[in-house]
């Protein structure tokens, strides 16, 4: 009986990890598209998203960050002197875009 429970538990763990979405996490992407800190992988979990966000001021990219989120909407917000763009995607490590050269 205990073997059946252990096998069932391991199967659930496998299925849960098989559906997880892995994304790059970097709070500050440098100009050469590398992370200023150690780049990590975040687990977005089931039905979640990877994102890349960039800020543009006076027509020039000023910041880029990456991560994972449970709720993500691709958008472009234009303010007086800057724009913010959020790009969402839903497959493994899809948020590795080089947005410094757009």
PDB file of C-alpha atoms in Angstrom:
ATOM      1  CA  UNK A   1       0.000   0.000   0.000  1.00  0.00           C
ATOM      2  CA  UNK A   2       2.763   2.466   0.899  1.00  0.00           C
ATOM      3  CA  UNK A   3       4.525   1.798  -2.430  1.00  0.00           C
ATOM      4  CA  UNK A   4       1.345   2.759  -4.282  1.00  0.00           C
ATOM      5  CA  UNK A   5       1.108   6.009  -2.299  1.00  0.00           C
ATOM      6  CA  UNK A   6       4.753   6.853  -2.947  1.00  0.00           C
ATOM      7  CA  UNK A   7       4.425   6.154  -6.674  1.00  0.00           C
ATOM      8  CA  UNK A   8       1.248   8.238  -6.809  1.00  0.00           C
ATOM      9  CA  UNK A   9       2.923  11.119  -4.991  1.00  0.00           C
ATOM     10  CA  UNK A  10       5.954  11.017  -7.311  1.00  0.00           C
ATOM     11  CA  UNK A  11       3.660  10.979 -10.340  1.00  0.00           C
ATOM     12  CA  UNK A  12       1.876  14.088  -9.060  1.00  0.00           C
ATOM     13  CA  UNK A  13       5.189  15.858  -8.521  1.00  0.00           C
ATOM     14  CA  UNK A  14       6.299  14.955 -12.042  1.00  0.00           C
ATOM     15  CA  UNK A  15       3.054  16.170 -13.606  1.00  0.00           C
ATOM     16  CA  UNK A  16       3.164  19.404 -11.644  1.00  0.00           C
ATOM     17  CA  UNK A  17       6.756  20.140 -12.668  1.00  0.00           C
ATOM     18  CA  UNK A  18       6.067  19.134 -16.283  1.00  0.00           C
ATOM     19  CA  UNK A  19       3.434  21.869 -16.545  1.00  0.00           C
ATOM     20  CA  UNK A  20       5.499  24.581 -14.851  1.00  0.00           C
ATOM     21  CA  UNK A  21       6.728  27.455 -16.997  1.00  0.00           C
ATOM     22  CA  UNK A  22      10.333  28.542 -16.508  1.00  0.00           C
ATOM     23  CA  UNK A  23      11.313  32.139 -17.258  1.00  0.00           C
ATOM     24  CA  UNK A  24      14.466  34.228 -17.038  1.00  0.00           C
ATOM     25  CA  UNK A  25      14.522  36.588 -14.047  1.00  0.00           C
ATOM     26  CA  UNK A  26      16.705  39.685 -14.135  1.00  0.00           C
ATOM     27  CA  UNK A  27      15.711  42.971 -12.471  1.00  0.00           C
ATOM     28  CA  UNK A  28      18.293  44.955 -14.453  1.00  0.00           C
ATOM     29  CA  UNK A  29      19.320  43.865 -17.961  1.00  0.00           C
ATOM     30  CA  UNK A  30      22.522  45.565 -19.172  1.00  0.00           C
ATOM     31  CA  UNK A  31      23.135  47.097 -22.625  1.00  0.00           C
ATOM     32  CA  UNK A  32      24.814  43.910 -23.867  1.00  0.00           C
ATOM     33  CA  UNK A  33      21.663  41.911 -22.917  1.00  0.00           C
ATOM     34  CA  UNK A  34      23.321  40.324 -19.863  1.00  0.00           C
ATOM     35  CA  UNK A  35      22.050  40.572 -16.309  1.00  0.00           C
ATOM     36  CA  UNK A  36      23.760  43.054 -13.962  1.00  0.00           C
ATOM     37  CA  UNK A  37      23.255  40.538 -11.151  1.00  0.00           C
ATOM     38  CA  UNK A  38      23.246  36.756 -11.415  1.00  0.00           C
ATOM     39  CA  UNK A  39      20.506  35.849 -13.881  1.00  0.00           C
ATOM     40  CA  UNK A  40      18.092  33.366 -12.369  1.00  0.00           C
ATOM     41  CA  UNK A  41      15.259  31.146 -13.513  1.00  0.00           C
ATOM     42  CA  UNK A  42      11.855  31.794 -11.964  1.00  0.00           C
ATOM     43  CA  UNK A  43       9.040  29.266 -11.904  1.00  0.00           C
ATOM     44  CA  UNK A  44       5.935  30.908 -13.313  1.00  0.00           C
ATOM     45  CA  UNK A  45       3.897  27.832 -12.445  1.00  0.00           C
ATOM     46  CA  UNK A  46       0.827  26.671 -14.303  1.00  0.00           C
ATOM     47  CA  UNK A  47      -1.076  29.027 -16.609  1.00  0.00           C
ATOM     48  CA  UNK A  48       1.352  31.873 -16.031  1.00  0.00           C
ATOM     49  CA  UNK A  49       3.614  34.051 -18.117  1.00  0.00           C
ATOM     50  CA  UNK A  50       7.151  35.223 -18.717  1.00  0.00           C
ATOM     51  CA  UNK A  51       7.639  38.925 -19.369  1.00  0.00           C
ATOM     52  CA  UNK A  52      10.173  41.406 -20.659  1.00  0.00           C
ATOM     53  CA  UNK A  53       9.560  45.057 -19.796  1.00  0.00           C
ATOM     54  CA  UNK A  54      11.352  48.089 -21.181  1.00  0.00           C
ATOM     55  CA  UNK A  55      11.210  51.818 -20.614  1.00  0.00           C
ATOM     56  CA  UNK A  56      11.983  54.326 -23.359  1.00  0.00           C
ATOM     57  CA  UNK A  57      12.726  57.994 -22.641  1.00  0.00           C
ATOM     58  CA  UNK A  58      13.140  60.548 -25.405  1.00  0.00           C
ATOM     59  CA  UNK A  59      13.280  57.765 -28.009  1.00  0.00           C
ATOM     60  CA  UNK A  60      16.022  55.786 -26.236  1.00  0.00           C
ATOM     61  CA  UNK A  61      15.739  52.532 -24.234  1.00  0.00           C
ATOM     62  CA  UNK A  62      16.638  53.339 -20.610  1.00  0.00           C
ATOM     63  CA  UNK A  63      15.804  50.132 -18.723  1.00  0.00           C
ATOM     64  CA  UNK A  64      14.934  46.477 -19.351  1.00  0.00           C
ATOM     65  CA  UNK A  65      13.903  43.803 -16.866  1.00  0.00           C
ATOM     66  CA  UNK A  66      12.650  40.208 -17.082  1.00  0.00           C
ATOM     67  CA  UNK A  67      10.647  37.907 -14.879  1.00  0.00           C
ATOM     68  CA  UNK A  68       7.547  35.803 -14.420  1.00  0.00           C
ATOM     69  CA  UNK A  69       4.064  36.735 -13.340  1.00  0.00           C
ATOM     70  CA  UNK A  70       0.708  35.076 -12.816  1.00  0.00           C
ATOM     71  CA  UNK A  71      -1.112  37.818 -14.710  1.00  0.00           C
ATOM     72  CA  UNK A  72       0.501  39.444 -17.714  1.00  0.00           C
ATOM     73  CA  UNK A  73      -0.851  41.676 -20.442  1.00  0.00           C
ATOM     74  CA  UNK A  74       1.225  42.887 -23.360  1.00  0.00           C
ATOM     75  CA  UNK A  75       0.876  46.659 -23.435  1.00  0.00           C
ATOM     76  CA  UNK A  76       2.416  49.977 -24.374  1.00  0.00           C
ATOM     77  CA  UNK A  77       1.855  53.006 -22.128  1.00  0.00           C
ATOM     78  CA  UNK A  78       2.836  56.444 -23.351  1.00  0.00           C
ATOM     79  CA  UNK A  79       3.335  59.217 -20.775  1.00  0.00           C
ATOM     80  CA  UNK A  80       4.650  62.756 -21.216  1.00  0.00           C
ATOM     81  CA  UNK A  81       8.328  61.922 -21.552  1.00  0.00           C
ATOM     82  CA  UNK A  82       8.515  58.120 -21.544  1.00  0.00           C
ATOM     83  CA  UNK A  83       6.968  54.888 -22.827  1.00  0.00           C
ATOM     84  CA  UNK A  84       6.689  51.583 -21.008  1.00  0.00           C
ATOM     85  CA  UNK A  85       6.334  48.346 -22.968  1.00  0.00           C
ATOM     86  CA  UNK A  86       5.427  44.977 -21.443  1.00  0.00           C
ATOM     87  CA  UNK A  87       5.855  41.895 -23.638  1.00  0.00           C
ATOM     88  CA  UNK A  88       4.330  38.640 -22.355  1.00  0.00           C
ATOM     89  CA  UNK A  89       4.965  35.115 -23.606  1.00  0.00           C
ATOM     90  CA  UNK A  90       4.033  31.620 -22.542  1.00  0.00           C
ATOM     91  CA  UNK A  91       6.739  29.101 -23.460  1.00  0.00           C
ATOM     92  CA  UNK A  92      10.002  28.039 -21.836  1.00  0.00           C
ATOM     93  CA  UNK A  93      12.582  30.824 -21.399  1.00  0.00           C
ATOM     94  CA  UNK A  94      10.836  32.951 -24.024  1.00  0.00           C
ATOM     95  CA  UNK A  95      11.714  36.277 -22.384  1.00  0.00           C
ATOM     96  CA  UNK A  96      15.316  36.513 -23.585  1.00  0.00           C
ATOM     97  CA  UNK A  97      14.654  39.249 -26.155  1.00  0.00           C
ATOM     98  CA  UNK A  98      17.372  41.841 -26.714  1.00  0.00           C
ATOM     99  CA  UNK A  99      15.318  45.020 -26.441  1.00  0.00           C
ATOM    100  CA  UNK A 100      18.294  47.376 -26.293  1.00  0.00           C
ATOM    101  CA  UNK A 101      18.534  47.281 -30.085  1.00  0.00           C
ATOM    102  CA  UNK A 102      14.929  47.973 -31.085  1.00  0.00           C
TER     103      UNK A 102
END
